[in-house]
XYZ file of C-alpha atoms in Angstrom:
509
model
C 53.645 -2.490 36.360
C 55.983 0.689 35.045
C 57.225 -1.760 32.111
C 53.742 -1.685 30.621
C 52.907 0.374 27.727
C 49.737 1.508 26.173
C 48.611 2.062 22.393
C 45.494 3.956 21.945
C 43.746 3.636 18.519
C 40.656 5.281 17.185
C 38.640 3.295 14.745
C 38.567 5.343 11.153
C 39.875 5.181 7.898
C 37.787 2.102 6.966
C 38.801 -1.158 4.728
C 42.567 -0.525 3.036
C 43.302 -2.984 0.802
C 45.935 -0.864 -1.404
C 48.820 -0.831 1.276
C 51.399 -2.552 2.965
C 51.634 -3.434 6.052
C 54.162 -1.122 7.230
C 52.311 1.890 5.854
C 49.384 1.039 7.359
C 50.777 0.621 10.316
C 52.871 4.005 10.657
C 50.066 6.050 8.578
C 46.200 4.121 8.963
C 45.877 2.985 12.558
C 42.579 2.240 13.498
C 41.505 1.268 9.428
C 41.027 -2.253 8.641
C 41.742 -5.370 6.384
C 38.635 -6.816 6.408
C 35.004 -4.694 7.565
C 32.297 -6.529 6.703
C 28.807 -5.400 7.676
C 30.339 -2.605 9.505
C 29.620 0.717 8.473
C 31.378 4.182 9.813
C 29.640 5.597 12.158
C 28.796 9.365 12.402
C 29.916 9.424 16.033
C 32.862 7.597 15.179
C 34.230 4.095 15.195
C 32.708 1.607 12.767
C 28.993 0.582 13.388
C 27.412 -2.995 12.760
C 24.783 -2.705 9.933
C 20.984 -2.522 10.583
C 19.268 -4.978 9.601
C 16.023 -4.933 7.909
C 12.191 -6.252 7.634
C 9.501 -7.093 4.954
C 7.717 -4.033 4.210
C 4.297 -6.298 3.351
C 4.356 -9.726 4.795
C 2.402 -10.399 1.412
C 5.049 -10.463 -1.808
C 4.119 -8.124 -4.416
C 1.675 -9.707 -6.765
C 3.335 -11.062 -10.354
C 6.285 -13.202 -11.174
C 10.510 -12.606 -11.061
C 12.041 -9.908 -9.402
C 9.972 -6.629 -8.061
C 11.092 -3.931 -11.100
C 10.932 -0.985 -9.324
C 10.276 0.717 -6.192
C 9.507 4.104 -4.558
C 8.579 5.966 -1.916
C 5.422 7.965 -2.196
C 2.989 9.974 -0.348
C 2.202 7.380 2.898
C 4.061 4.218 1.352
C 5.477 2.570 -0.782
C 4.999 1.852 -5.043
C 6.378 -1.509 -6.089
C 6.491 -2.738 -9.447
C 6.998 -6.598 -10.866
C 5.429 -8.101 -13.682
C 3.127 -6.284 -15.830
C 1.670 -4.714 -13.105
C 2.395 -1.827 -10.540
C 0.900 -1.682 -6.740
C 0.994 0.776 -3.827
C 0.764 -0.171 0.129
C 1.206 0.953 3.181
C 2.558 -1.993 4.740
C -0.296 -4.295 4.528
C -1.652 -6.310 1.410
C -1.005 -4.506 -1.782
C -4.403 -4.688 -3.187
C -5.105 -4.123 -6.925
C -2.947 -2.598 -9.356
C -3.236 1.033 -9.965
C -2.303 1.142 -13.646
C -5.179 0.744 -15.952
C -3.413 -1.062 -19.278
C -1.148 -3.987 -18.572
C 3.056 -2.889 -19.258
C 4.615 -5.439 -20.901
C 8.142 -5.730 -21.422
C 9.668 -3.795 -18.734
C 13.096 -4.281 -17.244
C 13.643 -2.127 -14.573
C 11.567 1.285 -13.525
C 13.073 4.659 -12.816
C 11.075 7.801 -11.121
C 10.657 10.974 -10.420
C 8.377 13.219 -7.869
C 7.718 16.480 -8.265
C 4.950 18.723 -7.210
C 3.806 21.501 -9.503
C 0.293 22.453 -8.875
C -0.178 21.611 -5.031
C -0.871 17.990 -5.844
C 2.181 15.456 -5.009
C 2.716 13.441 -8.279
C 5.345 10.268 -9.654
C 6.050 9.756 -13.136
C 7.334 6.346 -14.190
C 9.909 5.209 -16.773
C 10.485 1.371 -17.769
C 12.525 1.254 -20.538
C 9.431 -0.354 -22.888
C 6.405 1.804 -22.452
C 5.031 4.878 -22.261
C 6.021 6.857 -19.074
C 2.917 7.154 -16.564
C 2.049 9.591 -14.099
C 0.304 8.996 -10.430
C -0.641 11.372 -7.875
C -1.861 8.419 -5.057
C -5.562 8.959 -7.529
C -5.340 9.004 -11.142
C -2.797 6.911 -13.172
C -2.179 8.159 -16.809
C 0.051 7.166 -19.404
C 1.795 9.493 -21.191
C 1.249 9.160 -24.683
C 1.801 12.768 -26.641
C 2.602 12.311 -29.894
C 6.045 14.167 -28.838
C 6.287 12.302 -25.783
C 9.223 9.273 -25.791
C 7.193 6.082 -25.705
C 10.224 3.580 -24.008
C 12.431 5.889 -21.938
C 14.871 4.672 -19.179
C 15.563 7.314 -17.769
C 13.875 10.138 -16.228
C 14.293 13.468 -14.101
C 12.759 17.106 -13.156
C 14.875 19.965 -13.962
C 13.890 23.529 -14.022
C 9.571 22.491 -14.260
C 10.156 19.750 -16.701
C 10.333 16.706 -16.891
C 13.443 15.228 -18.678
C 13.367 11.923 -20.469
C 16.852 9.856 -22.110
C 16.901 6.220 -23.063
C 14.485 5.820 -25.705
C 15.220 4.068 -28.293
C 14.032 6.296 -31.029
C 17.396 7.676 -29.734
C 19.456 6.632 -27.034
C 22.109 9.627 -27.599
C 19.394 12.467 -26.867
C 17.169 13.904 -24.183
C 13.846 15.101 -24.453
C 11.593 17.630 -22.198
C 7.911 17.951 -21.620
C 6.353 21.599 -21.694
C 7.022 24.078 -18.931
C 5.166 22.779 -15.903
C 3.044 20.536 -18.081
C 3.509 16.853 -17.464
C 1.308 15.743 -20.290
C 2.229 18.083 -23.308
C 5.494 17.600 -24.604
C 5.168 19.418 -27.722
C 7.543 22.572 -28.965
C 5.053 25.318 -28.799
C 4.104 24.582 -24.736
C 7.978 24.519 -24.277
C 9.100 21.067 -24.832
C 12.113 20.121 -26.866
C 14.595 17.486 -27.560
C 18.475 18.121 -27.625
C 21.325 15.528 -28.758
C 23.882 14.549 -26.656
C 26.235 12.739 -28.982
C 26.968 9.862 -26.362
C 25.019 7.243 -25.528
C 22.743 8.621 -22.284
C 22.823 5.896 -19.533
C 21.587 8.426 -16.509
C 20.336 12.058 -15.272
C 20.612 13.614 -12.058
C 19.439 17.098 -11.042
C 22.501 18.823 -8.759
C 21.801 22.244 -7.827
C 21.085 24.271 -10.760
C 22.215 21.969 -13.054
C 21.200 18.596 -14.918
C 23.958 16.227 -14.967
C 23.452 13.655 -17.985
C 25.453 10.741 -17.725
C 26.933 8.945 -20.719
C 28.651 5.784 -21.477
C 31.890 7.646 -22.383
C 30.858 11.793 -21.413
C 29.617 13.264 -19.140
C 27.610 16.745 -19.349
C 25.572 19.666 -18.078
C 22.771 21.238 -18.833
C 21.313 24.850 -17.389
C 19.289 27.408 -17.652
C 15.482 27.643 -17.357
C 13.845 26.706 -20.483
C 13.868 26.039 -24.131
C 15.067 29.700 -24.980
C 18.174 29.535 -22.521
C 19.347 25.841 -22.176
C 22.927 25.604 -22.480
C 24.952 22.288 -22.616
C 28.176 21.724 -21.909
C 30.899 19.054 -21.664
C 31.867 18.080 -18.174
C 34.511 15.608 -19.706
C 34.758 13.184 -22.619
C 37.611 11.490 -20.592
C 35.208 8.878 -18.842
C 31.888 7.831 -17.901
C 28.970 6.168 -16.083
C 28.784 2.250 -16.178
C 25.923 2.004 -14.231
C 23.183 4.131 -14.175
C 21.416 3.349 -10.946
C 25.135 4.038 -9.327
C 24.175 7.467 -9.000
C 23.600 8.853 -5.931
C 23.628 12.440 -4.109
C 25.795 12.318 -0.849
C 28.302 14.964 1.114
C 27.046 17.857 -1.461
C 28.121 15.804 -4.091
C 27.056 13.301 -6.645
C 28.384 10.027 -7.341
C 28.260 7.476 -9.491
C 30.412 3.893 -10.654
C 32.909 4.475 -13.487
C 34.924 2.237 -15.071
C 37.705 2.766 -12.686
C 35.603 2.487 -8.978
C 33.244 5.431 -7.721
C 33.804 8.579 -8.383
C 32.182 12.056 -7.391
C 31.767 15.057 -9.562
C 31.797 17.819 -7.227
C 33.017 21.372 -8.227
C 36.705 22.767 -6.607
C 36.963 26.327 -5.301
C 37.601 27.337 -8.786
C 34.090 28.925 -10.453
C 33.539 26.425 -13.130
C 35.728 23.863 -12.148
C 34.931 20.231 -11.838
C 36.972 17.319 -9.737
C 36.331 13.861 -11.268
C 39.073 11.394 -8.893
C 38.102 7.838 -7.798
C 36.973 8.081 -4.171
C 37.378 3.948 -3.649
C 41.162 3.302 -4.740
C 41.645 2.032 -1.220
C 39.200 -1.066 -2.013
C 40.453 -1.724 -5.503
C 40.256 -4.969 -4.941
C 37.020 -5.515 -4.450
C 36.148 -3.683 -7.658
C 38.490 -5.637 -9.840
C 37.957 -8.613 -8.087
C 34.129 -8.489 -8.727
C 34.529 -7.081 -11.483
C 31.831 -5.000 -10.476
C 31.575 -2.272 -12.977
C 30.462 -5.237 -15.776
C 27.988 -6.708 -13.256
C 24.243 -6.089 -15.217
C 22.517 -5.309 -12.420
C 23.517 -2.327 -9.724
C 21.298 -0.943 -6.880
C 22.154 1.785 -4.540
C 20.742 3.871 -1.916
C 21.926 6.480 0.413
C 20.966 6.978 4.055
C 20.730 10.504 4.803
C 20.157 9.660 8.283
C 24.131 7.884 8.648
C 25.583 9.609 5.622
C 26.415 6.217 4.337
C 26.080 5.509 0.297
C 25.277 1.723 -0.496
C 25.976 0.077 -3.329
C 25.233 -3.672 -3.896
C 26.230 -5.878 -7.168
C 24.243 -9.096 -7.553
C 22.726 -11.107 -9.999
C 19.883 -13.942 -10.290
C 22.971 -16.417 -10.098
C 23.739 -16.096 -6.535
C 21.061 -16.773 -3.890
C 20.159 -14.335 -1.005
C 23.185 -15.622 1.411
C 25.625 -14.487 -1.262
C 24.393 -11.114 -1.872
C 27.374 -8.449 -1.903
C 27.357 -5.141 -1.592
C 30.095 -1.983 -0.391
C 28.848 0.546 2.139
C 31.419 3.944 1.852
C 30.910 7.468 3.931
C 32.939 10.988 3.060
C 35.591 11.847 6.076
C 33.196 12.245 8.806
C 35.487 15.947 10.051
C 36.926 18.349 7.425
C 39.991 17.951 10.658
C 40.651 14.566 9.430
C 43.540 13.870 6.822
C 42.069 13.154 3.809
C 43.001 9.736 2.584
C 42.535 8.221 -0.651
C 39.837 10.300 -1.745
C 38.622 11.018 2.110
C 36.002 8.186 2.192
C 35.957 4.929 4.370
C 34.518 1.686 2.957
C 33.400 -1.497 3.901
C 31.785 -4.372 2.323
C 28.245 -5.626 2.933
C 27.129 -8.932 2.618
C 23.961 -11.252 2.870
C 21.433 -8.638 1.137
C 20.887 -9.115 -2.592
C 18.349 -6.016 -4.061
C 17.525 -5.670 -7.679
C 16.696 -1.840 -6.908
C 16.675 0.602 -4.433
C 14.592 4.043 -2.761
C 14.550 6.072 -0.084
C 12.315 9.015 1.119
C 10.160 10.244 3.939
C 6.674 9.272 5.330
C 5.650 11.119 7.860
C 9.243 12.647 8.450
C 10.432 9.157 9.132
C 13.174 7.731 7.290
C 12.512 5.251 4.674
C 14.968 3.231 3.018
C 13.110 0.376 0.812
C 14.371 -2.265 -1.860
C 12.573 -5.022 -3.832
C 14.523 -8.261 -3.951
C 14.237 -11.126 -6.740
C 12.002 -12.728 -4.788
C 8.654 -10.059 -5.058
C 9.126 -8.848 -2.041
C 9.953 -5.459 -0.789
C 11.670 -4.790 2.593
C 12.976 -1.561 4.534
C 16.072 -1.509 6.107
C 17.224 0.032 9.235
C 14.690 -1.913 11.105
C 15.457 -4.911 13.676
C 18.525 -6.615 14.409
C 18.582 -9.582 11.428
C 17.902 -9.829 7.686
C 14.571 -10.655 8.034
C 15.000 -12.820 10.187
C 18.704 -14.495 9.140
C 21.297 -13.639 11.755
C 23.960 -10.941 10.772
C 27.259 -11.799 10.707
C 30.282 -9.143 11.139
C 33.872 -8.820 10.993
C 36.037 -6.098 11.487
C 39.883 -7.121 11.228
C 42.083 -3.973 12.166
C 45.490 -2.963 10.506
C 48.496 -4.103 11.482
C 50.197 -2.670 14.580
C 53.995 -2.113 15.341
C 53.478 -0.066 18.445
C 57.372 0.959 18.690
C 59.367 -0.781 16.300
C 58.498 -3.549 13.878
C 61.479 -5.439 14.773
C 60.697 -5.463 18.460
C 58.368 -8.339 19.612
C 55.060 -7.152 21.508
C 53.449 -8.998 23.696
C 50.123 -7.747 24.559
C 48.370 -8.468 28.404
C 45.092 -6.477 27.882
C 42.502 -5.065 25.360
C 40.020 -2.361 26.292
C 37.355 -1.391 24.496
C 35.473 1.831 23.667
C 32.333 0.294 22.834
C 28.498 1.980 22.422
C 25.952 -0.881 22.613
C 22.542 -0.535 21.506
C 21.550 -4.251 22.049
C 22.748 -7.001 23.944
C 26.020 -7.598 22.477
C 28.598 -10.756 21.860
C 31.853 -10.390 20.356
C 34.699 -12.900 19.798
C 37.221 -11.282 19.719
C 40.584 -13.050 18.009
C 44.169 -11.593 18.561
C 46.459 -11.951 15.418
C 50.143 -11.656 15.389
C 52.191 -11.502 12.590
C 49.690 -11.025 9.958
C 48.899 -14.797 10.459
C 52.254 -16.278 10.010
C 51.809 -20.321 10.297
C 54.795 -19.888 12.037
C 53.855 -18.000 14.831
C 51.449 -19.412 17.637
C 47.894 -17.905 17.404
C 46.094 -17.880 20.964
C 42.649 -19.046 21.268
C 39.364 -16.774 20.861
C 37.795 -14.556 23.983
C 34.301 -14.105 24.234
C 32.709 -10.939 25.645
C 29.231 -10.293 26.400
C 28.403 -7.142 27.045
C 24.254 -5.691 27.851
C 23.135 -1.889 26.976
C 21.347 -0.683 30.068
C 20.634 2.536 28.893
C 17.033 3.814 28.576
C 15.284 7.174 27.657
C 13.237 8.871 29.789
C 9.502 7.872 28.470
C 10.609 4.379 26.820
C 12.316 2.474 29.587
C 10.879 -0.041 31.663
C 10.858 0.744 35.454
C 12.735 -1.793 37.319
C 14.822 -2.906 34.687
C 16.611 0.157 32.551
C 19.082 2.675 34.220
C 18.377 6.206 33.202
C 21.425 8.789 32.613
C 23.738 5.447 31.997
C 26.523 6.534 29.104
C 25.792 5.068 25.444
C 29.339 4.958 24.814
C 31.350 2.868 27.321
C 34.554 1.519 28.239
C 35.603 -2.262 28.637
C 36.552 -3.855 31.740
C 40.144 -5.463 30.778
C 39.914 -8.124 28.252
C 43.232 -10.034 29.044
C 44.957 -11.846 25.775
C 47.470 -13.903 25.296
C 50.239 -14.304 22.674
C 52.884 -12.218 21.001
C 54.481 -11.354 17.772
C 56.372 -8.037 15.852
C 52.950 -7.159 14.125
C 49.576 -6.908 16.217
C 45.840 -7.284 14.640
C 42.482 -8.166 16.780
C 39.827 -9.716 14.878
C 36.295 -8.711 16.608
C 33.850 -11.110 14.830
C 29.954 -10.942 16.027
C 26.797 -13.396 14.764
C 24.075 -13.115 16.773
C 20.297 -12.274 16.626
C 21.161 -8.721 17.904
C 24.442 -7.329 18.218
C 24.016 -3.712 17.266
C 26.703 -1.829 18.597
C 29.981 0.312 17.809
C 33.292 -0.696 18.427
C 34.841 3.441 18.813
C 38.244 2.317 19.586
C 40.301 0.295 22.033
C 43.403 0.885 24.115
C 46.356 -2.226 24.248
C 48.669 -2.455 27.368
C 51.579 -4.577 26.332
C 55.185 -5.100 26.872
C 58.361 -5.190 25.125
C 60.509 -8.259 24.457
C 63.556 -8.585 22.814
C 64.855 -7.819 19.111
C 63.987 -9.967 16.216
């Protein structure tokens, strides 16, 4: 037993596709070649997706794709035809705007709450922006006011309009703490960017417009003091529902992969690096910075950003997606850009929300189907089994040159659901020429209950949510090590933390 050895790894770094094998071996153990619907996990490891459920069992009334969604007051707003609705879960009922809007391709908000009263305003791209407060629906239609924005924000007790075709280099602001009145003399205004405007995004004190080749700032408090200034005119934003707040930072896709614009310890300063270069790939490879459509979300909750590229051409199955999370310690070493990805697959969303009813967490999106669903709920996509794969990084253990030849896996697992893993041991990054051992099959059961919502008899109370394997013995040997953990099941939600290998030496290659 003394000629055993054992490699410990701890699952982080995410999906590297920019490296060899040799420096992933000696600098990214524990990172992966393929991760798909895994996410990193907050208490470490990498974490099978949620899945998620119909938010109505009853599509949204209308034809094509639902426009638009957002989370309001106790639901949900959903938008698809020439209509918009609002539920709660059940039947959506009768539309709440007035006059029929034709035309539209996709709906932005904003909330904001001014006066006491909790109120959306509405931007299609076609017609006139419309305000609800969960009551009254009214169109905006000042003389001053843009009649077929795309994009809309608050910012300092306005609200802030770009897009419109009138012109699509410019941005235009109602009166001060007057939704309605957009005219000069109650404090409205228009200012021209010089770029064509493709997004806006309050951050801090600041209003971050987006352009197709600038990007810029605007502060101050009102029409007196606004002051705009040039973030860079070195790149842009290629999609404008990309753009997401995460990690005290914002984000958004650029030509190059996603980047964040987040300001360095120097007053004034602004960082603009790609945080995906590790998944390159996948970017190029998609080519997902032409794709037409892009929907993202983030989950405050699991720190996670999502961002999913689909199009009507690919049906439900198919839907792709990548799933990335800042360094989850300032302790670790920052690689690539200090983010972990993975890519997500079998979820197709034309657009994306999240907020809070009743302090609970939603995340929502409306499909090209009409329907809208939440995710974060159950243990399928509505209903379609999950499938996940998580592929590590090649392992030398001592030397490269020195053939391993492993006897056992453990695993530190947390379960959260009956759990089934197969669980595939690759040597030699798949060389045809080296023998690769059958599959093992582990089943594992979480036991663990919380005082108030177990069930007497059959849940163990005070059992650890984060456990260790018995031995999983493998068979098989080569100069580089992978394990493929693969999982497709109706539940499944777990986290594979990291594992421990006991092997032994054999000779020189």
């Amino acid at each position: 037993m003394d000629r055993y050895k054992t490699f410990a790894v701890a699952c982080k770094g995410g999906l590297i596709l920019t490296a060899d094998p040799l420096t992933l071996a000696s600098q990214f153990q524990g990172s992966a070649t393929f991760l798909i619907n895994y996410e990193a996990s907050q208490k470490g490891g990498y974490r099978r997706i949620g899945g998620h459920q119909k938010f109505s069992a009853s599509s949204v009334p209308g034809t094509g794709a639902v426009l638009g969604v957002a989370v309001f007051g106790a639901g949900v707003i959903a938008c698809r035809g020439v209509n918009v609705y609002y539920g709660t879960g059940g039947s959506w009922g009768s539309a709440i705007n007035g006059t029929a809007r034709t035309g539209a391709v996709k709906y932005r908000f904003a909330r904001y709450n001014w006066t006491g009263v909790d109120r959306i305003m509405m931007v299609d791209g076609a017609n006139h922006a419309a305000r609800w407060d969960g009551t009254t629906y009214t169109s905006i239609t000042h003389a001053s006011a843009p009649n077929n924005g795309k994009y809309i924000e608050t910012f300092a007790n306005h609200i802030f309009i770009a897009g419109y075709s009138a012109n699509p280099g410019a941005i235009r602001w109602s009166g001060t703490l007057d939704d309605a009145d957009w005219s000069v003399g109650k404090g409205g205004g228009e200012l021209v960017i010089g770029d064509t405007v493709v997004g806006l995004k309050t951050f801090r004190n600041e209003l971050i417009i987006f352009c197709q080749n600038s990007i810029f700032k605007l502060t101050g408090t009102s029409a007196a003091n606004f002051v705009l200034e040039r973030i860079t005119d070195e790149i842009g934003c290629v999609a404008p529902d990309s753009i997401q707040e995460i990690g005290g930072d914002l984000v958004f896709l650029a030509p190059d992969g996603v980047r964040p614009l987040g300001a360095t310890a120097r007053i004034g300063d602004v960082q603009l690096a790609s945080v995906s270069r590790q998944i390159q790939p996948v970017i190029v490879g998609n080519d997902i910075t032409t794709i037409a459509n892009i929907a993202s979300v983030v989950v405050p909750s699991l720190n996670v950003y999502r961002l999913y590229y689909n199009d009507t051409t690919v049906p439900d199955a198919d839907g792709r997606g990548i799933s990335g999370s800042p360094l989850r310690s300032v302790a670790e070493t920052p690689a690539f850009g200090g983010w972990e990805w993975a890519e997500l697959s079998g979820t197709r969303p034309f657009c994306m929300d999240f907020g809070y009813v009743n302090n609970e967490e939603y995340i929502v999106f409306g499909d090209y189907n009409g329907f809208v669903h939440r995710q974060e709920q159950g243990d399928t996509f509505d209903g379609v089994i999950i499938s996940a794969l998580y592929v590590t990084s090649p392992m030398v253990m001592d030397d490269p040159n020195i053939r391993k030849i492993p006897h056992s896996l453990k695993l530190a697992i947390s379960v959260e659901t009956t759990t089934e893993l197969q669980i595939n041991a690759v040597f030699d990054l798949q060389d045809t020429n080296t023998l690769q051992p059958q599959p093992v099959f582990l089943s594992l059961e979480s036991i663990l209950a919380l005082y108030g919502n177990g069930v007497y008899g059959s849940a163990e109370y005070g059992a650890n949510p984060s456990g260790i394997t018995r031995k999983i013995y493998t068979a098989g040997s080569g100069m580089y090590v992978q394990y493929a953990f693969f999982c497709s099941g109706p539940t499944n939600a777990h986290t594979i933390q990291g594992f421990t290998i006991e092997y032994l030496l054999g000779g020189r290659r």
